[in-house]
Short mmCIF file of N, CA and C in Angstrom, two decimals:
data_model
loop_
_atom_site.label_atom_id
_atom_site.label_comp_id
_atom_site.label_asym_id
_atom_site.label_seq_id
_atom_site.Cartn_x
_atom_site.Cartn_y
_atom_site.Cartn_z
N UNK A 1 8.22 5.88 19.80
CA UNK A 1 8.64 5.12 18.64
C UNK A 1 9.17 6.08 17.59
N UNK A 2 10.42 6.00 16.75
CA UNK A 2 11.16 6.60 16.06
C UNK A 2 9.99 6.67 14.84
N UNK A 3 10.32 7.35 14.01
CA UNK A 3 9.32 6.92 12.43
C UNK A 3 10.25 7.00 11.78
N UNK A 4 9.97 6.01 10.73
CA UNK A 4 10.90 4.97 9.72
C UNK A 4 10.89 6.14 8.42
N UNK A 5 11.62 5.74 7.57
CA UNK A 5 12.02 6.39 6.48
C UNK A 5 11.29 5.91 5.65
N UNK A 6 10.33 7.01 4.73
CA UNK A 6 9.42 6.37 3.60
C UNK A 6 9.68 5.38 2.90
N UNK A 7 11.02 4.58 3.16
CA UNK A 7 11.52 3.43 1.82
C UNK A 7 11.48 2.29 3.03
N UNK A 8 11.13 2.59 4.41
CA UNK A 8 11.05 1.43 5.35
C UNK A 8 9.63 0.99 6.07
N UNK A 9 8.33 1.75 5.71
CA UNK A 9 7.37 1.80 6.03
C UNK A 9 6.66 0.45 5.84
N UNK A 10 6.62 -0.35 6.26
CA UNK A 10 5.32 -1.29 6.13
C UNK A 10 4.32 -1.05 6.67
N UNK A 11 3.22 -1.52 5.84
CA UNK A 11 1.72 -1.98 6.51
C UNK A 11 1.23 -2.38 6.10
N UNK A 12 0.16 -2.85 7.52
CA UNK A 12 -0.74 -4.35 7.14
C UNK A 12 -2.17 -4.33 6.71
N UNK A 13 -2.50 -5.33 6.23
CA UNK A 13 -4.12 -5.32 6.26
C UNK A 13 -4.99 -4.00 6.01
N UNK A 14 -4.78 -4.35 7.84
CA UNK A 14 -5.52 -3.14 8.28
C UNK A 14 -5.35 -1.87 8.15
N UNK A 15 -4.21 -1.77 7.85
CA UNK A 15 -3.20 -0.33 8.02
C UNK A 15 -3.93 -0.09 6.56
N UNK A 16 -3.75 -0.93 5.58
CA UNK A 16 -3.66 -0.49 4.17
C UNK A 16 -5.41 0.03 3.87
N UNK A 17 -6.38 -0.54 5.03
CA UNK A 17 -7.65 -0.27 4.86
C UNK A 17 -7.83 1.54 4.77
N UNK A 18 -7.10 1.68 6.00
CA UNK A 18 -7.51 3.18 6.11
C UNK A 18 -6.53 4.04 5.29
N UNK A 19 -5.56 3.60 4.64
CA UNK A 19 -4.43 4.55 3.98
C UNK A 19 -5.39 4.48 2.53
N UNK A 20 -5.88 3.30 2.22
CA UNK A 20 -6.24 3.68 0.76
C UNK A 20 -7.82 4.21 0.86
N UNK A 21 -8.52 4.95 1.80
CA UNK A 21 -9.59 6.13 1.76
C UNK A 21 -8.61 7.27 2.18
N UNK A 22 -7.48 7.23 2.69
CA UNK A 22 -7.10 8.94 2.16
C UNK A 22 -6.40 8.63 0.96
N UNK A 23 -5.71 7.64 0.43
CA UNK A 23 -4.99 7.76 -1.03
C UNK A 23 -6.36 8.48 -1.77
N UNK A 24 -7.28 8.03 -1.32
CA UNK A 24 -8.50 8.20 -2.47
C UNK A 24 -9.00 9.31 -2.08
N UNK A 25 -8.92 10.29 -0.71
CA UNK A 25 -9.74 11.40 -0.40
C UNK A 25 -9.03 12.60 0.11
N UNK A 26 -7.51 12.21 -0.04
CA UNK A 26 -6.80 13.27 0.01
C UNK A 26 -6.73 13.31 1.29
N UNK A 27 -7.74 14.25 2.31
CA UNK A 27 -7.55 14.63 3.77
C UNK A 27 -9.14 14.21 4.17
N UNK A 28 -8.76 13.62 5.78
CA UNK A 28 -10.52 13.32 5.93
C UNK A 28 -9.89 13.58 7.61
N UNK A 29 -10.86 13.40 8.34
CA UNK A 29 -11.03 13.83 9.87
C UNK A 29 -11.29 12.38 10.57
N UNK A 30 -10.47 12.18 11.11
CA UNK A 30 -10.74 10.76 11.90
C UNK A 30 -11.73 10.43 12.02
N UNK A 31 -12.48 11.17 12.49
CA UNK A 31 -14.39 10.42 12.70
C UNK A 31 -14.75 10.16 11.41
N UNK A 32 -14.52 10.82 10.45
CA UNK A 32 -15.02 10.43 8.98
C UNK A 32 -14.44 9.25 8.54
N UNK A 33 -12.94 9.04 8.60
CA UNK A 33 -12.53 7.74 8.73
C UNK A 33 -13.19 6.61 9.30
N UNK A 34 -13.34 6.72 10.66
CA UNK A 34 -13.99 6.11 11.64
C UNK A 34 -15.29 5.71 10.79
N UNK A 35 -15.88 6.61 10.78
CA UNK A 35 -18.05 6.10 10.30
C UNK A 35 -17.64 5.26 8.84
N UNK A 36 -16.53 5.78 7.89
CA UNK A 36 -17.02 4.89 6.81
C UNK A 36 -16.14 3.68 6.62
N UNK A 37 -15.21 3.21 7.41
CA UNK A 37 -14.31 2.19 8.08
C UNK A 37 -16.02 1.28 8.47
N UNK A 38 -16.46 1.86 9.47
CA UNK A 38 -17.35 1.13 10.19
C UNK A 38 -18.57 0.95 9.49
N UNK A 39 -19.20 1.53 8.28
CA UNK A 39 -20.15 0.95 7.28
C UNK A 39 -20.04 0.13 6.59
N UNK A 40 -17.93 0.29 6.06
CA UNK A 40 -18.11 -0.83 4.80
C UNK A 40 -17.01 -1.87 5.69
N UNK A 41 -16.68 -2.20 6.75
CA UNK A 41 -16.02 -2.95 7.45
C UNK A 41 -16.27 -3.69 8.71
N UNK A 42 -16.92 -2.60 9.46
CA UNK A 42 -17.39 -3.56 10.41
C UNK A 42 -16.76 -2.71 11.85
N UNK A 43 -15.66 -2.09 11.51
CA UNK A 43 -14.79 -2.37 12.99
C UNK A 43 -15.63 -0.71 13.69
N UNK A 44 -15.21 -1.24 14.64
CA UNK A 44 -15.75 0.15 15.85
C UNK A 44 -14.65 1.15 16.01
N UNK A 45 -15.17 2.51 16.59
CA UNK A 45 -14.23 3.51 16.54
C UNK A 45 -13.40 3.54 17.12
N UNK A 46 -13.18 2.69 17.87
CA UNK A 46 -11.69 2.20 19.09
C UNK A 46 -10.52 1.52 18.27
N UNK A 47 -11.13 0.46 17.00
CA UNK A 47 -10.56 -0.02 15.96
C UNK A 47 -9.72 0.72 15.59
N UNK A 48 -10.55 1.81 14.74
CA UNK A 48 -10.09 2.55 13.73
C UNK A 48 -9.11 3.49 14.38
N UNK A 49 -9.29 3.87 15.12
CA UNK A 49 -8.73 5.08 15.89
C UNK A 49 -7.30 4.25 16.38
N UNK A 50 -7.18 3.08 16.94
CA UNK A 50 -5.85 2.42 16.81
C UNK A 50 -4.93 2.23 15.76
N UNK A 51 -5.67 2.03 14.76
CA UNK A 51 -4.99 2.29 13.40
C UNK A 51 -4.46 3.40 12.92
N UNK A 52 -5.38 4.50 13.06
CA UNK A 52 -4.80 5.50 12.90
C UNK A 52 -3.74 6.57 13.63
N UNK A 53 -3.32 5.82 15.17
CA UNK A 53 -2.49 5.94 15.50
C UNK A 53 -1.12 5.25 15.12
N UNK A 54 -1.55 3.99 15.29
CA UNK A 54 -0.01 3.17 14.77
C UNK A 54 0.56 3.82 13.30
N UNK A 55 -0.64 4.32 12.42
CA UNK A 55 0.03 5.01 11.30
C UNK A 55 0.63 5.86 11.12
N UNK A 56 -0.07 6.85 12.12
CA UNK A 56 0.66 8.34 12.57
C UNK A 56 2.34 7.87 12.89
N UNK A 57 2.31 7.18 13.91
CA UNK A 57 3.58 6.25 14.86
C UNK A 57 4.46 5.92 13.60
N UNK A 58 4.49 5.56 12.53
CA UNK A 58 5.22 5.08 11.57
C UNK A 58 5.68 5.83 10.85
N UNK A 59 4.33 7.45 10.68
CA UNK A 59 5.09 8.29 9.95
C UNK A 59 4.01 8.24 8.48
N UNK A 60 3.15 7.08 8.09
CA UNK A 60 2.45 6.73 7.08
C UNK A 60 0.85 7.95 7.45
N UNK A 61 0.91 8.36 8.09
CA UNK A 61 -0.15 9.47 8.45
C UNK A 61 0.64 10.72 8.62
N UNK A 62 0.03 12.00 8.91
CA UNK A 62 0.41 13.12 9.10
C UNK A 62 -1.34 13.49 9.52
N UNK A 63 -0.70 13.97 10.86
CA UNK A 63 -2.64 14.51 11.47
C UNK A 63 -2.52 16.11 12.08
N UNK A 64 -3.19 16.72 11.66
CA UNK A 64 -3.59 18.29 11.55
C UNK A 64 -4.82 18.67 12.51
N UNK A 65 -4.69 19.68 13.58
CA UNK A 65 -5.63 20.78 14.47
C UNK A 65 -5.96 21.63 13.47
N UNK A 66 -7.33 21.53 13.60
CA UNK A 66 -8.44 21.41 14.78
C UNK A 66 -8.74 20.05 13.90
N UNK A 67 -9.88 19.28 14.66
CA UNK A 67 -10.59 18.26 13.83
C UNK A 67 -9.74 17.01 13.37
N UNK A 68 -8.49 17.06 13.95
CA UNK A 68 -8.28 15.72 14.02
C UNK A 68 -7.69 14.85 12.48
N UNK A 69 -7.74 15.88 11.15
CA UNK A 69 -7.17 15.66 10.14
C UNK A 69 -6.44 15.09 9.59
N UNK A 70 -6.76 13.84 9.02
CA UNK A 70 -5.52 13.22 8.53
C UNK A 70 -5.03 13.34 6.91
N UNK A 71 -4.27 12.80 6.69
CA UNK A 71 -3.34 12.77 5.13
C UNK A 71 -2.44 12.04 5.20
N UNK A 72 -1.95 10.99 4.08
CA UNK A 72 -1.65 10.49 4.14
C UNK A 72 0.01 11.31 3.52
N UNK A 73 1.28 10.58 4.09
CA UNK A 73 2.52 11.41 3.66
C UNK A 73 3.36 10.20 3.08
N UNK A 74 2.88 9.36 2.68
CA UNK A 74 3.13 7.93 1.44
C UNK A 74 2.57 7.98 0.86
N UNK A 75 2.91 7.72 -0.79
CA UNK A 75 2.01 7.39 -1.55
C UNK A 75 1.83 5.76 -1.63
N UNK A 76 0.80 5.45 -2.41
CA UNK A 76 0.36 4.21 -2.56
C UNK A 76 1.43 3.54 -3.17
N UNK A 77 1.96 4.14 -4.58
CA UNK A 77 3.33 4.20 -5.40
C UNK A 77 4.36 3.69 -4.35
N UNK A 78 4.81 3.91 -3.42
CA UNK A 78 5.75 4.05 -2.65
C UNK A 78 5.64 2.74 -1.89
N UNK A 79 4.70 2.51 -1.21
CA UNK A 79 4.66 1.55 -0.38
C UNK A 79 3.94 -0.14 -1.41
N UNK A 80 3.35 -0.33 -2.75
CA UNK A 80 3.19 -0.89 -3.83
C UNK A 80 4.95 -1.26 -3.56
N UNK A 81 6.36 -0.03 -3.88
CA UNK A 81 7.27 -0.50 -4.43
C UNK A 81 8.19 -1.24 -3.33
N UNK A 82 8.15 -0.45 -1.88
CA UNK A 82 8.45 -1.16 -0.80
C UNK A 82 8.11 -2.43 -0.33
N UNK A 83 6.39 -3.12 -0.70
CA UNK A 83 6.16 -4.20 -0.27
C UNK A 83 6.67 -5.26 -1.62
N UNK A 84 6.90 -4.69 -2.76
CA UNK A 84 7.59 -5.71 -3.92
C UNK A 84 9.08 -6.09 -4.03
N UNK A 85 9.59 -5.43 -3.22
CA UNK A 85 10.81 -5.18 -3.35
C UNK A 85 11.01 -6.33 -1.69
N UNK A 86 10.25 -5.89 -0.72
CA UNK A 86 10.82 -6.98 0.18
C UNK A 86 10.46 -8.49 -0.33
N UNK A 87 8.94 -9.06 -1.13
CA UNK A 87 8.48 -9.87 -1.49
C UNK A 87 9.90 -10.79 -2.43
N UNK A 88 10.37 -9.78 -3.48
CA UNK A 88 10.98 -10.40 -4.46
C UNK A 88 12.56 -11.04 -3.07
N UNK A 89 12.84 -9.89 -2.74
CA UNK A 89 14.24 -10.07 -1.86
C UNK A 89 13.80 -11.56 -1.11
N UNK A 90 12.72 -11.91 -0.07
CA UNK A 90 12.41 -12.40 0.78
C UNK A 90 11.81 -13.70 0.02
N UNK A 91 11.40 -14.01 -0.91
CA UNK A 91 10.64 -14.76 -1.31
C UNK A 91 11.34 -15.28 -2.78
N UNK A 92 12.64 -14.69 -3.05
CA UNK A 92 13.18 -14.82 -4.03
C UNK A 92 14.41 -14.54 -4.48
N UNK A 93 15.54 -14.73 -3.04
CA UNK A 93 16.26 -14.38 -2.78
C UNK A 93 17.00 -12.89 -3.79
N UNK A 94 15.89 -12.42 -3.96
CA UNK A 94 16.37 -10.76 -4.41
C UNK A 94 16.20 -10.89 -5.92
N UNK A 95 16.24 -11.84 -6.28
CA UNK A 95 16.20 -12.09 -8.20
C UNK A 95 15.06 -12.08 -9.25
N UNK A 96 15.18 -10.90 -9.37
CA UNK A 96 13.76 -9.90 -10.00
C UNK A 96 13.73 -11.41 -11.35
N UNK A 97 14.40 -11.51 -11.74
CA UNK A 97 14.06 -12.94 -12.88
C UNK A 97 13.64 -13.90 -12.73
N UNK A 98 13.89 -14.35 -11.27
CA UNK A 98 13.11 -15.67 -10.66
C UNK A 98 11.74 -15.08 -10.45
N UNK A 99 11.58 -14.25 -10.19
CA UNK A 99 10.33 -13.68 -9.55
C UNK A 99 9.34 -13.68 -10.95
N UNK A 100 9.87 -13.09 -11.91
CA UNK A 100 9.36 -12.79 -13.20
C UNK A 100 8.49 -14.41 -14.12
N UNK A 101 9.77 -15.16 -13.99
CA UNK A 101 9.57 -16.52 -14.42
C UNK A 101 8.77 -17.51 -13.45
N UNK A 102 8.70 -17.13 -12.37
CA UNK A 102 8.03 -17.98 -11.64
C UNK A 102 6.54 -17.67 -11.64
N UNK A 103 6.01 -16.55 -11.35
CA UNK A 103 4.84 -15.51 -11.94
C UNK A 103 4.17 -15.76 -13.32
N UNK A 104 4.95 -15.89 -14.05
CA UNK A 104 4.62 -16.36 -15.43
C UNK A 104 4.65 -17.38 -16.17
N UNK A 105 5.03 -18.25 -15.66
CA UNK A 105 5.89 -19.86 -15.77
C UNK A 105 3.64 -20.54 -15.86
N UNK A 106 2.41 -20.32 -15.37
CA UNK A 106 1.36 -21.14 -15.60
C UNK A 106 0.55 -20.01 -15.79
N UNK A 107 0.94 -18.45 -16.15
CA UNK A 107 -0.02 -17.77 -17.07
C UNK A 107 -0.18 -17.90 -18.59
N UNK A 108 -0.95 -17.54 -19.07
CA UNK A 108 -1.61 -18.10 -20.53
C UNK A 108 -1.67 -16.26 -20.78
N UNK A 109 -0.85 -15.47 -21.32
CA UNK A 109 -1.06 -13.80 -21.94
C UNK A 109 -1.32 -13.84 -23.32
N UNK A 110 -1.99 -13.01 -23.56
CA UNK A 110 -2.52 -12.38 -24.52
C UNK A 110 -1.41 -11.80 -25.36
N UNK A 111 -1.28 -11.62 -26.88
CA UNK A 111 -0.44 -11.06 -27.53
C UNK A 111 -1.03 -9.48 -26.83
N UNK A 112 -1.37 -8.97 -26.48
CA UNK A 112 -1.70 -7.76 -26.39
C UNK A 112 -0.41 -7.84 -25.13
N UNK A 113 -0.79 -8.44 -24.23
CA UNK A 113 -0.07 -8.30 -22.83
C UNK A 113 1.54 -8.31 -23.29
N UNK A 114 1.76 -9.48 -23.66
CA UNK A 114 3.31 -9.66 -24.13
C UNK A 114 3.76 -8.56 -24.98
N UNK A 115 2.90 -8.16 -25.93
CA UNK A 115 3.68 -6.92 -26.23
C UNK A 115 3.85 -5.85 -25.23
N UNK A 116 2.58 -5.26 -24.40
CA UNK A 116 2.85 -4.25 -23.29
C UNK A 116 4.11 -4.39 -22.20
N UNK A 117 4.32 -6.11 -21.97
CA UNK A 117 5.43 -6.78 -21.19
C UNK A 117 6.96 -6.46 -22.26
N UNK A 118 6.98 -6.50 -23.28
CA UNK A 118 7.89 -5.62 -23.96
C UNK A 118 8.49 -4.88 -24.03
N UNK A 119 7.19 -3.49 -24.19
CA UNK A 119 7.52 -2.05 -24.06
C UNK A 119 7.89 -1.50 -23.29
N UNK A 120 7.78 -2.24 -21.99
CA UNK A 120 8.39 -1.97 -20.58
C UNK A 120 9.56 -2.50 -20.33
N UNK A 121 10.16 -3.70 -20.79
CA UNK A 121 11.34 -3.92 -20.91
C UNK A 121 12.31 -3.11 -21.57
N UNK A 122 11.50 -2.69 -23.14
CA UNK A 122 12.63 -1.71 -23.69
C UNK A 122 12.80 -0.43 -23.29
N UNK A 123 11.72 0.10 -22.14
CA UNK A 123 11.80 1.75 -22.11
C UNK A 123 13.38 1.35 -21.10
N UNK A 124 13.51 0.23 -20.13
CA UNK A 124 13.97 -0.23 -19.41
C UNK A 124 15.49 0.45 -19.81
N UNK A 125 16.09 -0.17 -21.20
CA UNK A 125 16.82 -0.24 -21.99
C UNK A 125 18.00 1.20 -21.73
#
């Protein structure tokens, strides 16, 4: 399997289980993955260890000798902007304003928020 270009990476669920304990731990060793996957999740090391192949396979892992080392070579940033960007396209035929207004169209914000929703518009500017 080819590996995709960091701006084409998806993943799922599951994928995102084990990417966000290395977003959070930097580098860990598959079995370490593995045991704390399987304390706070449930799945067995055959699980995990599939996952952490298909990730490798995509390119969303990078794994290091001796010990089996992984790291993640996406950031969270990255794939956050990849899965919003297909959402808005796919779900909104691409129109960051529909997306905006539709999102906000039965929230109730805070003057605090609307101003922060502001300041981000004007850095925009």
């Amino acid at each position: 399997m080819a590996k995709k270009s960091k701006n084409e990476i998806r993943l799922h669920e599951g994928e995102l289980n084990v990417m966000e304990l290395l977003w959070s731990n930097k580098e860990l060793a598959a079995k370490d993955i593995s045991k704390i996957i399987k304390e706070y999740i449930g799945w067995e090391k055959n699980t995990t260890y599939t996952y952490i192949k298909r990730l490798i396979d995509k390119g969303a892992i990078v794994r290091k000798d001796p010990g089996f080392m992984c790291h993640a070579s996406i950031t969270k940033k990255q794939v956050q902007d990849i899965e919003t960007n297909v959402l808005i396209k796919n779900l909104y035929n691409g129109s960051i304003e529909t997306f905006i207004h539709d999102y906000f169209e039965n929230k109730k914000l805070s003057q605090e928020e609307i101003q922060a929703m502001k300041r981000i518009i004007q850095e925009q500017s």
